[in-house]
Amino acid sequence: MEILKDLVLRYCVIFGKRFSSKEKIAFLRVISKELSQLGYIVDAKLAKLKLATRRYENYYNAYIGDLNKAELIICTYYDTAINCFNLQKNYAFTPQFNKLNYFISIAPIVFLFIISLILNYFVFLPNISTQGFFSFSGISSIISTVLLFFVVFKFKSGIPNQKNFVCNSSSIITIINLINQLDKKDKKKIAFVLYDGGNSGQYGLKMLESYSSQMKDKKFIFIDSIGNGNDLIYLKPEGSSLQIEGKTIYTGKMETQLPNYIMITSGNIDKEGKIVINNAHSSKDNYLSNEIIEKHTQSLHDVCRSLTTRYANNNQK
């Protein structure tokens, strides 16, 4: 349990916000060192996506282990989202970015912009016309305008959420906790991917799809906000032949070209067949149960055994 407390401190608090390129790189450096001590080689890849505004956005994927030799690849996104102030419901395994979330996130900046216009038009400018530009009102107008442009430039992509314990640090911690429990033979059969862009267009997932021609022949497990509740939920797309003994698997899908995958999260399924991530992308996402993570780690370990040939061969004997 002490190991889990250290992981929560490291990846929920110290490196809990992974929004900017600088924050993502710092996170990947730390987790690479930790995983190398656990017997895994981490290969970080950079891709540049050209946006409509003619600027480039950097995306960073971390490939843990030998993906080409692995039978099973466990994946989750590691980037964090903009703050929606708990005004929007967010669901597991769905693209997290939409225009409404963005406008909710920048609403405080719009409010500041309106306040600045009101102050300048009704307070500062009338005083400047009578007292001159080098007056208290003139200096205040300059300072407020400069600060406003600084805030707009800093948060033009939205205000990043500071607390991301369940969504999606819980999945990262579960992966590290699982790696701690794998033996050498399991580590040869199981690889991991921490992909970027889970909250902004799933571009990191597209990078994974194009990693090599062998990817479509692999088995995948995608996990999302696994610390969301006490009970695990299993989903797979229609036509998938993957089975987990003793588990009910619901129908679900992701925006991916990979054919053989199972999705795992926790919580409750609503009437529309969706799983709400409680308090996602808000300051209320600030608690993670060590007991739930330990429980779900063991369940994920059992799933890994059922999907690898070593376990299947033992059952046949």
Short mmCIF file of C-alpha atoms in Angstrom, two decimals:
data_model
loop_
_atom_site.label_atom_id
_atom_site.label_comp_id
_atom_site.label_asym_id
_atom_site.label_seq_id
_atom_site.Cartn_x
_atom_site.Cartn_y
_atom_site.Cartn_z
CA MET A 1 0.00 0.00 0.00
CA GLU A 2 2.93 2.34 0.57
CA ILE A 3 3.90 1.91 -3.08
CA LEU A 4 0.44 3.08 -4.13
CA LYS A 5 0.67 6.13 -1.86
CA ASP A 6 3.97 7.06 -3.52
CA LEU A 7 2.46 6.59 -6.99
CA VAL A 8 -0.56 8.76 -6.12
CA LEU A 9 1.74 11.51 -4.81
CA ARG A 10 3.93 11.33 -7.91
CA TYR A 11 1.36 11.01 -10.70
CA CYS A 12 -1.72 12.66 -9.17
CA VAL A 13 -0.05 15.57 -7.38
CA ILE A 14 3.50 16.34 -8.54
CA PHE A 15 3.01 15.32 -12.19
CA GLY A 16 -0.80 15.29 -12.10
CA LYS A 17 -1.27 18.00 -14.73
CA ARG A 18 -0.05 16.93 -18.19
CA PHE A 19 -1.49 19.58 -20.47
CA SER A 20 1.42 21.51 -22.00
CA SER A 21 4.33 20.00 -23.92
CA LYS A 22 6.66 20.89 -21.05
CA GLU A 23 4.46 19.05 -18.52
CA LYS A 24 4.13 16.00 -20.77
CA ILE A 25 7.89 15.74 -21.31
CA ALA A 26 8.56 16.07 -17.56
CA PHE A 27 6.04 13.28 -16.88
CA LEU A 28 7.51 10.98 -19.53
CA ARG A 29 11.04 11.46 -18.20
CA VAL A 30 10.01 10.51 -14.67
CA ILE A 31 7.90 7.50 -15.64
CA SER A 32 10.62 6.27 -18.05
CA LYS A 33 13.12 6.11 -15.20
CA GLU A 34 10.63 4.31 -12.98
CA LEU A 35 9.67 1.72 -15.60
CA SER A 36 13.28 1.05 -16.61
CA GLN A 37 13.92 0.01 -13.00
CA LEU A 38 11.03 -2.45 -13.35
CA GLY A 39 12.57 -4.14 -16.39
CA TYR A 40 10.84 -2.28 -19.22
CA ILE A 41 12.44 -0.19 -21.95
CA VAL A 42 10.47 2.97 -22.72
CA ASP A 43 10.56 4.44 -26.22
CA ALA A 44 9.07 7.93 -26.47
CA LYS A 45 8.03 9.12 -29.92
CA LEU A 46 7.20 12.63 -31.10
CA ALA A 47 4.82 13.49 -33.90
CA LYS A 48 3.93 16.94 -35.22
CA LEU A 49 0.40 17.62 -36.36
CA LYS A 50 -0.15 20.60 -38.64
CA LEU A 51 -3.25 22.51 -37.60
CA ALA A 52 -5.55 24.66 -39.71
CA THR A 53 -3.93 27.75 -38.19
CA ARG A 54 -0.63 26.77 -39.88
CA ARG A 55 1.05 26.01 -36.58
CA TYR A 56 2.18 22.62 -35.34
CA GLU A 57 1.03 20.70 -32.28
CA ASN A 58 3.41 18.20 -30.69
CA TYR A 59 2.17 14.79 -29.54
CA TYR A 60 4.24 12.36 -27.48
CA ASN A 61 3.59 8.62 -27.16
CA ALA A 62 5.39 6.31 -24.73
CA TYR A 63 5.84 2.71 -25.93
CA ILE A 64 6.71 0.44 -23.01
CA GLY A 65 8.25 -2.91 -23.92
CA ASP A 66 8.57 -4.59 -27.31
CA LEU A 67 5.26 -4.00 -29.09
CA ASN A 68 6.19 -6.17 -32.09
CA LYS A 69 6.91 -9.25 -29.95
CA ALA A 70 4.15 -8.75 -27.38
CA GLU A 71 0.92 -10.73 -27.58
CA LEU A 72 -1.07 -8.25 -25.55
CA ILE A 73 -0.78 -4.45 -25.44
CA ILE A 74 -2.42 -2.44 -22.66
CA CYS A 75 -3.12 1.21 -23.51
CA THR A 76 -4.38 4.36 -21.87
CA TYR A 77 -4.11 8.09 -22.54
CA TYR A 78 -2.01 10.20 -20.18
CA ASP A 79 -2.73 13.79 -21.21
CA THR A 80 -5.08 15.86 -19.08
CA ALA A 81 -8.01 17.99 -20.13
CA ILE A 82 -9.31 21.52 -19.78
CA ASN A 83 -11.37 22.46 -16.72
CA CYS A 84 -15.12 22.24 -17.31
CA PHE A 85 -15.97 23.15 -13.67
CA ASN A 86 -18.12 19.98 -13.31
CA LEU A 87 -20.77 21.51 -15.60
CA GLN A 88 -20.52 18.80 -18.26
CA LYS A 89 -20.83 15.03 -18.05
CA ASN A 90 -17.81 13.18 -19.38
CA TYR A 91 -17.94 9.57 -20.48
CA ALA A 92 -15.35 6.80 -20.66
CA PHE A 93 -13.93 5.89 -24.09
CA THR A 94 -15.38 8.91 -25.87
CA PRO A 95 -13.42 11.82 -27.36
CA GLN A 96 -13.07 14.22 -24.45
CA PHE A 97 -12.77 17.48 -26.41
CA ASN A 98 -15.77 19.31 -27.80
CA LYS A 99 -16.63 22.94 -28.48
CA LEU A 100 -19.01 23.24 -25.53
CA ASN A 101 -16.32 22.06 -23.09
CA TYR A 102 -13.92 24.59 -24.61
CA PHE A 103 -16.35 27.50 -24.26
CA ILE A 104 -17.13 26.50 -20.66
CA SER A 105 -13.41 26.44 -19.90
CA ILE A 106 -12.69 29.88 -21.36
CA ALA A 107 -15.84 31.47 -19.88
CA PRO A 108 -13.83 33.10 -17.02
CA ILE A 109 -11.46 34.63 -19.58
CA VAL A 110 -14.39 36.00 -21.60
CA PHE A 111 -15.81 37.44 -18.38
CA LEU A 112 -12.48 39.15 -17.61
CA PHE A 113 -12.39 40.52 -21.16
CA ILE A 114 -15.87 42.04 -20.74
CA ILE A 115 -14.93 43.54 -17.36
CA SER A 116 -11.79 45.03 -18.92
CA LEU A 117 -13.81 46.63 -21.73
CA ILE A 118 -16.28 48.10 -19.25
CA LEU A 119 -13.52 49.52 -17.04
CA ASN A 120 -11.64 51.02 -19.97
CA TYR A 121 -14.69 52.53 -21.66
CA PHE A 122 -16.61 53.86 -18.64
CA VAL A 123 -13.83 54.52 -16.10
CA PHE A 124 -10.32 54.80 -17.50
CA LEU A 125 -10.91 56.56 -20.83
CA PRO A 126 -13.07 59.40 -19.42
CA ASN A 127 -10.44 60.08 -16.74
CA ILE A 128 -7.61 59.90 -19.29
CA SER A 129 -9.34 62.55 -21.43
CA THR A 130 -9.34 64.97 -18.48
CA GLN A 131 -6.25 63.97 -16.48
CA GLY A 132 -3.95 62.89 -19.31
CA PHE A 133 -2.45 59.58 -20.32
CA PHE A 134 0.22 59.61 -17.59
CA SER A 135 -2.30 59.47 -14.77
CA PHE A 136 -3.53 56.78 -12.41
CA SER A 137 -6.29 55.84 -14.86
CA GLY A 138 -3.88 55.76 -17.80
CA ILE A 139 -1.39 53.51 -16.03
CA SER A 140 -4.21 51.29 -14.73
CA SER A 141 -5.57 50.95 -18.27
CA ILE A 142 -2.18 49.86 -19.60
CA ILE A 143 -1.57 47.34 -16.81
CA SER A 144 -5.05 45.80 -17.02
CA THR A 145 -4.84 45.50 -20.81
CA VAL A 146 -1.37 43.92 -20.74
CA LEU A 147 -2.45 41.45 -18.03
CA LEU A 148 -5.57 40.59 -20.01
CA PHE A 149 -3.58 39.83 -23.18
CA PHE A 150 -1.17 37.71 -21.10
CA VAL A 151 -4.07 35.67 -19.67
CA VAL A 152 -5.69 35.27 -23.11
CA PHE A 153 -2.42 34.09 -24.65
CA LYS A 154 -1.63 31.70 -21.79
CA PHE A 155 -5.07 30.07 -21.75
CA LYS A 156 -6.04 30.33 -25.42
CA SER A 157 -6.37 26.53 -25.55
CA GLY A 158 -8.53 26.49 -22.42
CA ILE A 159 -7.84 26.52 -18.70
CA PRO A 160 -6.10 23.22 -17.84
CA ASN A 161 -7.62 21.14 -15.08
CA GLN A 162 -5.34 20.89 -12.05
CA LYS A 163 -6.79 17.79 -10.36
CA ASN A 164 -6.87 14.58 -12.43
CA PHE A 165 -6.82 11.75 -9.90
CA VAL A 166 -9.38 9.41 -11.49
CA CYS A 167 -9.38 10.81 -15.04
CA ASN A 168 -6.90 9.53 -15.98
CA SER A 169 -4.06 9.18 -13.47
CA SER A 170 -5.83 6.18 -11.94
CA SER A 171 -5.20 4.19 -15.15
CA ILE A 172 -1.51 5.15 -15.21
CA ILE A 173 -1.06 4.13 -11.58
CA THR A 174 -2.87 0.83 -12.20
CA ILE A 175 -0.51 0.07 -15.09
CA ILE A 176 2.58 0.72 -12.96
CA ASN A 177 1.12 -1.32 -10.11
CA LEU A 178 0.43 -4.17 -12.56
CA ILE A 179 3.98 -4.05 -13.93
CA ASN A 180 5.24 -4.46 -10.36
CA GLN A 181 3.37 -7.79 -10.24
CA LEU A 182 4.45 -9.24 -13.61
CA ASP A 183 7.20 -11.84 -13.82
CA LYS A 184 9.85 -11.95 -16.58
CA LYS A 185 7.82 -14.24 -18.83
CA ASP A 186 4.75 -12.03 -18.58
CA LYS A 187 6.81 -8.93 -19.39
CA LYS A 188 7.88 -10.51 -22.69
CA LYS A 189 4.25 -11.10 -23.65
CA ILE A 190 2.71 -7.85 -22.43
CA ALA A 191 3.59 -4.34 -23.60
CA PHE A 192 2.05 -0.99 -22.70
CA VAL A 193 1.31 2.29 -24.44
CA LEU A 194 0.69 5.68 -22.86
CA TYR A 195 -0.69 7.75 -25.70
CA ASP A 196 -1.18 11.46 -26.11
CA GLY A 197 -4.24 13.32 -27.36
CA GLY A 198 -6.88 11.36 -25.45
CA ASN A 199 -8.49 14.70 -24.64
CA SER A 200 -7.86 16.41 -27.96
CA GLY A 201 -8.68 14.37 -31.04
CA GLN A 202 -7.11 10.97 -30.23
CA TYR A 203 -4.07 11.73 -32.37
CA GLY A 204 -1.81 9.61 -30.15
CA LEU A 205 -4.08 6.64 -30.84
CA LYS A 206 -3.61 7.19 -34.57
CA MET A 207 0.15 7.18 -33.97
CA LEU A 208 -0.21 3.77 -32.30
CA GLU A 209 -2.20 2.40 -35.26
CA SER A 210 0.62 3.34 -37.61
CA TYR A 211 3.39 2.08 -35.30
CA SER A 212 3.92 -1.04 -37.44
CA SER A 213 2.02 -3.37 -39.76
CA GLN A 214 1.81 -5.93 -36.94
CA MET A 215 -0.51 -3.84 -34.77
CA LYS A 216 -3.71 -5.16 -36.36
CA ASP A 217 -2.75 -8.71 -35.36
CA LYS A 218 -2.29 -7.86 -31.66
CA LYS A 219 -4.69 -8.10 -28.76
CA PHE A 220 -5.35 -4.78 -27.02
CA ILE A 221 -6.79 -3.68 -23.71
CA PHE A 222 -7.81 -0.02 -23.42
CA ILE A 223 -8.40 1.32 -19.94
CA ASP A 224 -9.97 4.64 -19.02
CA SER A 225 -10.44 6.16 -15.55
CA ILE A 226 -10.26 2.75 -13.92
CA GLY A 227 -10.52 4.24 -10.43
CA ASN A 228 -14.01 5.58 -11.20
CA GLY A 229 -15.89 2.98 -9.11
CA ASN A 230 -15.88 -0.33 -7.26
CA ASP A 231 -16.93 -2.57 -10.16
CA LEU A 232 -15.09 -3.06 -13.44
CA ILE A 233 -16.99 -2.81 -16.71
CA TYR A 234 -15.83 -4.70 -19.80
CA LEU A 235 -16.75 -3.73 -23.36
CA LYS A 236 -15.74 -4.81 -26.86
CA PRO A 237 -16.82 -3.98 -30.42
CA GLU A 238 -19.24 -6.17 -32.33
CA GLY A 239 -17.43 -8.94 -34.17
CA SER A 240 -14.52 -9.15 -31.72
CA SER A 241 -13.65 -12.75 -30.79
CA LEU A 242 -11.90 -11.85 -27.52
CA GLN A 243 -13.43 -13.44 -24.44
CA ILE A 244 -12.71 -13.28 -20.71
CA GLU A 245 -13.80 -16.31 -18.72
CA GLY A 246 -16.44 -15.50 -16.14
CA LYS A 247 -16.89 -11.88 -17.24
CA THR A 248 -19.88 -10.21 -18.86
CA ILE A 249 -18.70 -8.11 -21.80
CA TYR A 250 -20.93 -5.35 -23.10
CA THR A 251 -20.91 -3.89 -26.59
CA GLY A 252 -18.85 -0.75 -27.06
CA LYS A 253 -16.34 0.75 -29.43
CA MET A 254 -13.63 3.37 -29.77
CA GLU A 255 -12.52 5.53 -32.67
CA THR A 256 -9.77 3.16 -33.77
CA GLN A 257 -8.91 0.92 -36.71
CA LEU A 258 -7.51 -1.77 -34.39
CA PRO A 259 -9.86 -4.77 -34.59
CA ASN A 260 -9.05 -6.90 -31.51
CA TYR A 261 -9.57 -4.97 -28.31
CA ILE A 262 -11.38 -4.96 -25.00
CA MET A 263 -12.19 -1.78 -23.08
CA ILE A 264 -12.07 -1.72 -19.29
CA THR A 265 -13.28 1.00 -16.94
CA SER A 266 -15.28 1.13 -13.72
CA GLY A 267 -18.44 2.75 -12.47
CA ASN A 268 -22.03 2.34 -13.64
CA ILE A 269 -23.64 2.10 -17.07
CA ASP A 270 -26.49 4.56 -17.62
CA LYS A 271 -29.65 4.04 -19.68
CA GLU A 272 -27.83 5.06 -22.86
CA GLY A 273 -25.10 2.47 -22.32
CA LYS A 274 -22.51 5.09 -21.33
CA ILE A 275 -20.24 5.21 -18.28
CA VAL A 276 -20.07 8.62 -16.61
CA ILE A 277 -16.66 9.54 -15.15
CA ASN A 278 -17.50 11.20 -11.86
CA ASN A 279 -16.12 14.74 -11.39
CA ALA A 280 -13.95 14.44 -14.50
CA HIS A 281 -12.21 17.63 -15.65
CA SER A 282 -13.01 19.56 -12.50
CA SER A 283 -11.33 20.44 -9.22
CA LYS A 284 -13.48 17.76 -7.54
CA ASP A 285 -11.45 14.98 -9.19
CA ASN A 286 -9.11 15.03 -6.20
CA TYR A 287 -9.42 11.62 -4.52
CA LEU A 288 -8.31 8.11 -5.46
CA SER A 289 -8.93 4.99 -3.37
CA ASN A 290 -5.84 2.82 -2.91
CA GLU A 291 -8.05 -0.16 -2.12
CA ILE A 292 -9.96 0.19 -5.40
CA ILE A 293 -6.72 0.49 -7.40
CA GLU A 294 -5.30 -2.62 -5.72
CA LYS A 295 -8.50 -4.53 -6.41
CA HIS A 296 -8.66 -3.47 -10.07
CA THR A 297 -4.96 -4.20 -10.57
CA GLN A 298 -5.51 -7.79 -9.52
CA SER A 299 -8.53 -8.08 -11.82
CA LEU A 300 -6.52 -6.65 -14.73
CA HIS A 301 -3.75 -9.14 -13.98
CA ASP A 302 -6.28 -11.98 -14.23
CA VAL A 303 -7.54 -10.61 -17.55
CA CYS A 304 -3.98 -10.49 -18.90
CA ARG A 305 -3.49 -14.15 -17.99
CA SER A 306 -6.69 -15.15 -19.77
CA LEU A 307 -5.62 -13.37 -22.97
CA THR A 308 -2.07 -14.73 -23.25
CA THR A 309 -1.00 -18.12 -24.62
CA ARG A 310 0.86 -19.14 -21.48
CA TYR A 311 -2.38 -19.17 -19.50
CA ALA A 312 -4.30 -20.84 -22.35
CA ASN A 313 -1.66 -23.59 -22.66
CA ASN A 314 -1.82 -24.29 -18.93
CA ASN A 315 -5.59 -24.67 -19.15
CA GLN A 316 -5.28 -27.12 -22.03
CA LYS A 317 -2.99 -29.34 -19.94
#
